PDB file of C-alpha atoms in Angstrom:
ATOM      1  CA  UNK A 167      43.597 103.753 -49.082  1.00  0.00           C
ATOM      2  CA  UNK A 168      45.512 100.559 -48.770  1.00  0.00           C
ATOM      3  CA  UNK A 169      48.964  99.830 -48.794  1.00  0.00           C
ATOM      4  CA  UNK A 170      51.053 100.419 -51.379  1.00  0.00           C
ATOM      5  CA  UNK A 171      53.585  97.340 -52.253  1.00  0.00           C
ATOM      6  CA  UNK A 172      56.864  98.912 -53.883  1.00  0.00           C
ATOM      7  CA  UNK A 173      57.351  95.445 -55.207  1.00  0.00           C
ATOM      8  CA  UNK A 174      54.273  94.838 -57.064  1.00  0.00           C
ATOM      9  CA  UNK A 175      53.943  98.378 -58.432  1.00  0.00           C
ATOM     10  CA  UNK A 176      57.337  97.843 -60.158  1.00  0.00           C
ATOM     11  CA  UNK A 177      56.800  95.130 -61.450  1.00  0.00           C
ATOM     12  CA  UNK A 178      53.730  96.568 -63.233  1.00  0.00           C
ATOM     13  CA  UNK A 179      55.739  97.842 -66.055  1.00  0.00           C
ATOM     14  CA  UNK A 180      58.519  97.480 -68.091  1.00  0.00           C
ATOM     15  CA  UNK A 181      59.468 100.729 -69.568  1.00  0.00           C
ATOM     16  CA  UNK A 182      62.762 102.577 -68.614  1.00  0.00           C
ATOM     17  CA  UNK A 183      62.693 106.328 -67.701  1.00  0.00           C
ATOM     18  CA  UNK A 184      58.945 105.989 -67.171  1.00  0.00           C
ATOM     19  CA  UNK A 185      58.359 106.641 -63.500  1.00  0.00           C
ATOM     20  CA  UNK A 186      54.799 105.432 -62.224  1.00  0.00           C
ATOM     21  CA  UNK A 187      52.755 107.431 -59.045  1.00  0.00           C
ATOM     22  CA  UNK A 188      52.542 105.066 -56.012  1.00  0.00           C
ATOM     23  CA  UNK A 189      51.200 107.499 -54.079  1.00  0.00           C
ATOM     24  CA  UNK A 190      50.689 111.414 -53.061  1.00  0.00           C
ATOM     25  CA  UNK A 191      51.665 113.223 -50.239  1.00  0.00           C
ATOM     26  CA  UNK A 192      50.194 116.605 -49.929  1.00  0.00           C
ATOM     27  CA  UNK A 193      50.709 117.864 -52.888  1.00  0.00           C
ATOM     28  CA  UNK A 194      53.843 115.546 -53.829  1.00  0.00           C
ATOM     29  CA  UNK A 195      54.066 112.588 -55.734  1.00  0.00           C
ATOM     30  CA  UNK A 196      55.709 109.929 -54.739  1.00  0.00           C
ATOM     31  CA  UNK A 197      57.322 107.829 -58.159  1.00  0.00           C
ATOM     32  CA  UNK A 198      59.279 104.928 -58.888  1.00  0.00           C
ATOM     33  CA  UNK A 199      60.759 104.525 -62.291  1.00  0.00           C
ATOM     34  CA  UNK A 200      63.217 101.261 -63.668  1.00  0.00           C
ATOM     35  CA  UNK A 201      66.204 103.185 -65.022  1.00  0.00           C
ATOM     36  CA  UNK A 202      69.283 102.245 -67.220  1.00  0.00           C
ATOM     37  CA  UNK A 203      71.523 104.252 -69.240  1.00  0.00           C
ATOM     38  CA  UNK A 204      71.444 107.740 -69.693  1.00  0.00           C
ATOM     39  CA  UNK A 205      68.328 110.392 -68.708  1.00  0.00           C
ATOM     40  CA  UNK A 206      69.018 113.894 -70.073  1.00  0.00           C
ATOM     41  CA  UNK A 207      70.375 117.033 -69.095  1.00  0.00           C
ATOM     42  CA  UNK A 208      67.807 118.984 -67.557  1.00  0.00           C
ATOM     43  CA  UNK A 209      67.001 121.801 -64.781  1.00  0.00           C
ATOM     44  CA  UNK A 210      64.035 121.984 -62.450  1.00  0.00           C
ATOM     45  CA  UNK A 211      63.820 125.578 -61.480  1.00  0.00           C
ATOM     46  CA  UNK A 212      61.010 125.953 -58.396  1.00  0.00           C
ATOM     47  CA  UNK A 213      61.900 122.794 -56.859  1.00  0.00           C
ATOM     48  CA  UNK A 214      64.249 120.115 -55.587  1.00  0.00           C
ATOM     49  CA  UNK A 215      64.505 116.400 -56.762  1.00  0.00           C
ATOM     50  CA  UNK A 216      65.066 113.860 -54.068  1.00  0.00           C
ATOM     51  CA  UNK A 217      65.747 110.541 -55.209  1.00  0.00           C
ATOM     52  CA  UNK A 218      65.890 107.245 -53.181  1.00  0.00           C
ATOM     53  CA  UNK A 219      68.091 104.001 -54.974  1.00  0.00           C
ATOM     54  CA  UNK A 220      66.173 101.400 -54.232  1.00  0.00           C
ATOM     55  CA  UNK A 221      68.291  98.852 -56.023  1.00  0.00           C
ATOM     56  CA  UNK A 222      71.159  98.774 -58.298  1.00  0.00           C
ATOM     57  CA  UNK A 223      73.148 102.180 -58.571  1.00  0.00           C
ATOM     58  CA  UNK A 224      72.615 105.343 -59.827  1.00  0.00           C
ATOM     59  CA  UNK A 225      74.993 108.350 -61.162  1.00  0.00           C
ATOM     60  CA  UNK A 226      73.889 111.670 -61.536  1.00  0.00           C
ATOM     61  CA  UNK A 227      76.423 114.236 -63.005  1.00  0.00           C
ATOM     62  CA  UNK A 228      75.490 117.545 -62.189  1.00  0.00           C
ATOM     63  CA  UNK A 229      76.739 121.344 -63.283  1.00  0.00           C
ATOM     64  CA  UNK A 230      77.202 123.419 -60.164  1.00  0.00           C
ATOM     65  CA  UNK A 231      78.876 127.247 -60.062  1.00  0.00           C
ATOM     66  CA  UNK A 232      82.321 125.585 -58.417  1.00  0.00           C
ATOM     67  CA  UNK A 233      81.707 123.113 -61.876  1.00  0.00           C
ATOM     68  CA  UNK A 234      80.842 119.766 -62.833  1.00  0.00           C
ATOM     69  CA  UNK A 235      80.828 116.735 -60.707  1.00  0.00           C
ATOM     70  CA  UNK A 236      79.019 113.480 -60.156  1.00  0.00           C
ATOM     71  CA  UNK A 237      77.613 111.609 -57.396  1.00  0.00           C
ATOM     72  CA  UNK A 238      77.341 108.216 -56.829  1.00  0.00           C
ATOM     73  CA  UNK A 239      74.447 106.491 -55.493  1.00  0.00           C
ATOM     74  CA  UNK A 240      74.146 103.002 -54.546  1.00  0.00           C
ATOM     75  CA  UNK A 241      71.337 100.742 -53.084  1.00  0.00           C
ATOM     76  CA  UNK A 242      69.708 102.571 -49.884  1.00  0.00           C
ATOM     77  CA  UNK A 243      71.426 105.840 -50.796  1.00  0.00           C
ATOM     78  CA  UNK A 244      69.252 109.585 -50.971  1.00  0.00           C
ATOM     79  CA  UNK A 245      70.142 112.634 -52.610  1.00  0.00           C
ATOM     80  CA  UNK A 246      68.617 115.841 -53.160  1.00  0.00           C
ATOM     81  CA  UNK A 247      69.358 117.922 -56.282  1.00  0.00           C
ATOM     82  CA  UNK A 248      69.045 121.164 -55.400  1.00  0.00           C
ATOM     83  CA  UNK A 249      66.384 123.678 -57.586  1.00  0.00           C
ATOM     84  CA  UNK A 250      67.873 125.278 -60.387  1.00  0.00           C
ATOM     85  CA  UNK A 251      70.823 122.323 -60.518  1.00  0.00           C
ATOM     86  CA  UNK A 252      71.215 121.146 -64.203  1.00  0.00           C
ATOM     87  CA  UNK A 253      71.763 117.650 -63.820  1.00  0.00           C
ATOM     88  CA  UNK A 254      71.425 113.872 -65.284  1.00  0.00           C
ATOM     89  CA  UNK A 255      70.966 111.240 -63.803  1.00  0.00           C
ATOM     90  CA  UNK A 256      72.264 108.003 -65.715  1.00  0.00           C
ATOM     91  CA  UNK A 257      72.493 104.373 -64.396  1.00  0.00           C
ATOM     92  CA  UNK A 258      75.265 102.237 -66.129  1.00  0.00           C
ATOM     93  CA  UNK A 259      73.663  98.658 -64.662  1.00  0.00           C
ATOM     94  CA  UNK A 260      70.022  99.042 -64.159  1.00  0.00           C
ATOM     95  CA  UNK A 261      68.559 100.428 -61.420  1.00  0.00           C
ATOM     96  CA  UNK A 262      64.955 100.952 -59.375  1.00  0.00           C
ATOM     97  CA  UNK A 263      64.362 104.479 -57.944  1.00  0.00           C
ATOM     98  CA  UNK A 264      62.116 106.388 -56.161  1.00  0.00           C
ATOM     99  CA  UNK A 265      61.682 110.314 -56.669  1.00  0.00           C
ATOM    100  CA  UNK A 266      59.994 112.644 -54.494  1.00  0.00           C
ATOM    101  CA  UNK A 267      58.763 116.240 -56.290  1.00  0.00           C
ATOM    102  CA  UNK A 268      55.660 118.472 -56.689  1.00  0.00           C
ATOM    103  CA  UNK A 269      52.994 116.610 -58.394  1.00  0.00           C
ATOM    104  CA  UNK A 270      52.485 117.744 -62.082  1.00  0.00           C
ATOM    105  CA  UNK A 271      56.660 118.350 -62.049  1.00  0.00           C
ATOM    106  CA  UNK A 272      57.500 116.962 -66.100  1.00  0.00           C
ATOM    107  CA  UNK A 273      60.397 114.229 -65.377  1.00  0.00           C
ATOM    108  CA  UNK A 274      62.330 116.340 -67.796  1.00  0.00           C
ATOM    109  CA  UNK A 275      62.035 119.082 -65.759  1.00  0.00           C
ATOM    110  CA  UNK A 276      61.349 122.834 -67.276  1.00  0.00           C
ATOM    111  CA  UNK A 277      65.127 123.335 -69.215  1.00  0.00           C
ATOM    112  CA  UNK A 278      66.430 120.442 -71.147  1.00  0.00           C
ATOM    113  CA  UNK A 279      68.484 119.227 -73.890  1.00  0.00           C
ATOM    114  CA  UNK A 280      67.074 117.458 -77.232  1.00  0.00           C
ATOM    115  CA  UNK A 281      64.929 114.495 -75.166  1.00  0.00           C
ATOM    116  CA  UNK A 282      66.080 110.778 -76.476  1.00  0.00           C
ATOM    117  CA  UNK A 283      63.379 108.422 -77.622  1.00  0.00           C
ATOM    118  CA  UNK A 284      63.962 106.198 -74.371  1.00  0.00           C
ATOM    119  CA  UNK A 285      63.228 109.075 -71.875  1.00  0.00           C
ATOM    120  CA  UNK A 286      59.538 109.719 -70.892  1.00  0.00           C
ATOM    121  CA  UNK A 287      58.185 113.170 -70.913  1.00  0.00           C
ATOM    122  CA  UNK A 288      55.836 112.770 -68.298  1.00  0.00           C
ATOM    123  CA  UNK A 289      54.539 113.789 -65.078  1.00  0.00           C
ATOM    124  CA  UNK A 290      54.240 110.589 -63.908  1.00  0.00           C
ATOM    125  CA  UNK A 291      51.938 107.845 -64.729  1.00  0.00           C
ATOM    126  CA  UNK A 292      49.201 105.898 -62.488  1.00  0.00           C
ATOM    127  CA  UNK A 293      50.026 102.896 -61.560  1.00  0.00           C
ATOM    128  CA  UNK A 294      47.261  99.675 -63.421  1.00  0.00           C
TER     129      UNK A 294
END
């Protein structure tokens, strides 16, 4: 193993919504994606999302049992979204994050609206 520059392994890639394995942990991945714009509606139901804003900001709206809200995340900001949360994240300037979750975990999660041709169904790519 060698270190792992976050740097370098974004700029790797262009493509939005397409998150990219740096490493694993256990049996986690650990992803950064380059995000702008809208994700989709979606649910993970065995397991929490955690996301880290590594620049720009990032919105995610979320449907909870008290109702909808959204949080607001900006650079250096976590959040969890809790298992069985519907949720989407969007990003109205662009935006670099990094998501924790099981490894194999599709980035559309296992409930979701119709998927838009900019989102990546994927469980995360290697990095080149």
């Amino acid at each position: 193993m060698e270190p792992i520059s976050l740097e370098s392994a974004l700029a790797s890639f262009t493509e939005q919504w397409s998150p990219r394995i740096v490493t694993t942990v256990n049996d986690y991945d650990v992803r950064v994606a380059k995000v702008e714009g809208e994700h989709v509606w979606h649910v993970h139901d065995h397991t929490d999302e955690f996301f880290l804003v590594l620049d720009g900001e990032l919105h995610i709206a979320l449907r909870e049992q008290a109702g909808e809200r959204t949080v607001v995340l900006p650079k250096g900001s976590v959040f969890t979204v809790p298992r069985g949360t519907e949720h989407k994240p969007f990003a109205p300037v662009p935006a670099r994050i990094l998501v924790i979750e099981p490894s194999g975990t599709l980035s559309v999660g296992d409930r979701h609206d119709e998927v838009p041709d900019h989102v990546d169904v994927t469980t995360g790519h290697a990095l080149t």
